[in-house]
XYZ file of C-alpha atoms in Angstrom:
181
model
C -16.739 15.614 15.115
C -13.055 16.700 13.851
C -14.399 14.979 10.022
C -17.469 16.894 9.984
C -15.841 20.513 11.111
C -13.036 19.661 8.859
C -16.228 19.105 6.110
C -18.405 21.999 6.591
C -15.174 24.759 7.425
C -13.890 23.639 3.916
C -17.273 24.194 1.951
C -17.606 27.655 3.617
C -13.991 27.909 2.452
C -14.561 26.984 -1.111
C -17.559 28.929 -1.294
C -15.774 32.214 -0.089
C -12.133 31.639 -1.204
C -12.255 34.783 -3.550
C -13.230 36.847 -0.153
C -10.798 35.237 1.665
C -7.627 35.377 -0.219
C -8.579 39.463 -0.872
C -9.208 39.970 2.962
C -5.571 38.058 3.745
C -3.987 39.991 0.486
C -5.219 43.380 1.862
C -4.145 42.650 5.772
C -0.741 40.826 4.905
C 2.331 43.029 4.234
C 3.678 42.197 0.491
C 6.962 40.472 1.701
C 5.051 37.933 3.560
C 2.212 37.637 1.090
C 4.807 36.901 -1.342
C 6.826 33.985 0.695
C 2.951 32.791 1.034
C 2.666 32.606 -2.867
C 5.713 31.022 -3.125
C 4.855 28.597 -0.809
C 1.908 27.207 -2.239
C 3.011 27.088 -5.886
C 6.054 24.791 -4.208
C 3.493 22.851 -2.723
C 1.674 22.519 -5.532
C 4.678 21.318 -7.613
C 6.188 19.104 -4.739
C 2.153 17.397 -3.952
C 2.182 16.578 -7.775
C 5.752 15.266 -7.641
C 5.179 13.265 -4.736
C 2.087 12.023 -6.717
C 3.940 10.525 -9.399
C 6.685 8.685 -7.221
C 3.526 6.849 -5.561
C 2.190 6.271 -9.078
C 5.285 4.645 -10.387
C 5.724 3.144 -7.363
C 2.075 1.501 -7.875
C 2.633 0.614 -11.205
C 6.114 -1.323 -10.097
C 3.667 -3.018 -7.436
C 1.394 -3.839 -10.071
C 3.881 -5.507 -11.957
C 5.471 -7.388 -9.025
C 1.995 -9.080 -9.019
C 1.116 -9.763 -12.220
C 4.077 -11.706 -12.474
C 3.872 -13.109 -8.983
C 0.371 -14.634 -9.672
C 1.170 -15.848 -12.824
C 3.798 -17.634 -11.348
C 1.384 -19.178 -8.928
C -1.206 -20.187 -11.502
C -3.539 -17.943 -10.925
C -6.366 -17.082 -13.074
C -7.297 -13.464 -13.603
C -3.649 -12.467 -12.694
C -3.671 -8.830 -14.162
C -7.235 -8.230 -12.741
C -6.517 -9.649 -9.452
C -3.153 -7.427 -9.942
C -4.738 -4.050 -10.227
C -7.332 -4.736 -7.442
C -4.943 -5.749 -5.008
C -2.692 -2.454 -6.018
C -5.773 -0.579 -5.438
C -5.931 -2.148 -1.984
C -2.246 -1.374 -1.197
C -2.795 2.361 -2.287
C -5.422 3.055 0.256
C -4.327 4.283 3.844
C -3.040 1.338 6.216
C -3.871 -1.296 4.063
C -1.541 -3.008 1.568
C -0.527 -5.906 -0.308
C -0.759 -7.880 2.704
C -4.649 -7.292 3.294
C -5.273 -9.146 0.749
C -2.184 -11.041 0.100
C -1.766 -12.620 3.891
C -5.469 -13.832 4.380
C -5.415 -15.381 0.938
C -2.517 -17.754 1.520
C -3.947 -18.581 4.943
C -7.390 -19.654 3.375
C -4.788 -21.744 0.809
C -2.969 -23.422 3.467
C -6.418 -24.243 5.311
C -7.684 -25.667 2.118
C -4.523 -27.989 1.625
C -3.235 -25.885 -1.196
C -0.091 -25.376 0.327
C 1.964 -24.339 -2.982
C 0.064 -21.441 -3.626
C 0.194 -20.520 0.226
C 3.683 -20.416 0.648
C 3.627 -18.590 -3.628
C 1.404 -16.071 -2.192
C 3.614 -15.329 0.875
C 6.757 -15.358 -0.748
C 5.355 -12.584 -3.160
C 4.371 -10.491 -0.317
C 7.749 -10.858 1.138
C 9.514 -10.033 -2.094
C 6.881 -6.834 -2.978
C 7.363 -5.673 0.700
C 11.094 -5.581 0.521
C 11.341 -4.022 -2.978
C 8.645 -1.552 -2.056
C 10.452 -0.477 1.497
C 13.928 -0.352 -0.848
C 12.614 1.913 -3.616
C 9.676 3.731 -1.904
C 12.132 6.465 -0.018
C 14.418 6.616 -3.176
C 12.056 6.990 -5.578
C 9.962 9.922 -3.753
C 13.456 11.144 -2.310
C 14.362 11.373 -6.501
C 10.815 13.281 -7.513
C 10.659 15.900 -4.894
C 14.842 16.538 -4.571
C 15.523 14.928 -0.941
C 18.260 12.346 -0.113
C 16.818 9.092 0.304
C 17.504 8.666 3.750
C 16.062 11.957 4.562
C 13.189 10.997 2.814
C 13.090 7.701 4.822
C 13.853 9.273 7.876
C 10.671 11.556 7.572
C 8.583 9.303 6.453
C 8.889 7.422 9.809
C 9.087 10.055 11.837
C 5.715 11.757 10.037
C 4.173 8.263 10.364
C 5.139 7.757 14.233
C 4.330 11.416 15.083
C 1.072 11.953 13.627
C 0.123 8.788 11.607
C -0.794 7.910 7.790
C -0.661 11.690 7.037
C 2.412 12.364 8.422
C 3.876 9.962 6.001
C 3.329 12.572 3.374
C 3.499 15.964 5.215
C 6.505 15.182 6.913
C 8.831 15.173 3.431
C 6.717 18.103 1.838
C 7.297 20.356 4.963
C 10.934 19.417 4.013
C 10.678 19.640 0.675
C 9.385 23.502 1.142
C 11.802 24.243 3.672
C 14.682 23.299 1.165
C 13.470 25.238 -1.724
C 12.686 27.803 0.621
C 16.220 27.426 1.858
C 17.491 27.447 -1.816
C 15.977 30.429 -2.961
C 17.456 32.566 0.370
């Protein structure tokens, strides 16, 4: 129910944002419709910034693969590298969707070198990623690593997957707002 009001209240809002931002221009006083203005072009700015921490982060990820399952003899390595980043970019899944079941099917099937290949690279990209992931995004969007880190968790435990992002852009916004008096 909440996915299909959420659906059909932003096609009205699409279709009739011209009326709407008039109507809340002509009904909010100028000081606030200004901060409101503001507001959006930082989180514009910050959701783009935040954007390209995840890429880079992806791309390092990708990397972290490639060379991973060229290590481990696998065919199709790059391929098999960008799918799996795919995978790990989507909510709740990651590297270990695809990475974890794989090495189990290994081990089943007596190939136990590329099991234990396959888990050691998911132990190495999951410990690089949790390193970098807060500093990286902390770097794009202007917030101390451990801040970023610290909402980040709380986001995530709070309110789930989106929190993860909404969490550090509220911040983010608050800061610049803070900034800029």
């Amino acid at each position: 129910v909440s996915v299909i009001v959420t659906v059909v209240a932003s096609c009205y809002i699409a279709k009739d944002y011209d009326v709407i931002i008039c109507f809340a221009h002509r009904h909010v006083p100028k000081k606030a419709w200004d901060i409101l203005i503001d507001i959006k072009e930082l989180f514009v700015q910050n959701i783009f910034k935040i954007l390209k921490g995840y890429l880079l982060l992806m791309l390092i990820t990708f990397v972290e693969l490639a060379i991973g399952l060229w290590i481990t003899g696998q065919s199709n390595f790059i391929m098999l590298a960008a799918i799996i980043c795919v995978v790990d970019i989507l909510p709740v899944l990651g590297t270990g969707t695809v990475l974890i079941p794989w090495a189990v099917v290994s081990l089943i099937s007596g190939n136990i070198w590329n099991s234990v290949g396959l888990l050691v690279l998911y132990a190495v990209i999951t410990v690089i990623r949790n390193f970098l992931e807060p500093k990286i995004i902390g770097q794009q969007v202007g917030l101390h690593p451990l801040i970023t880190l610290l909402s980040m968790f709380c986001g995530y435990k709070l309110i789930g997957f989106m929190g993860l992002f909404l969490f550090p852009l509220t911040l983010i916004i608050l800061n610049d707002l803070y900034k800029h008096g």
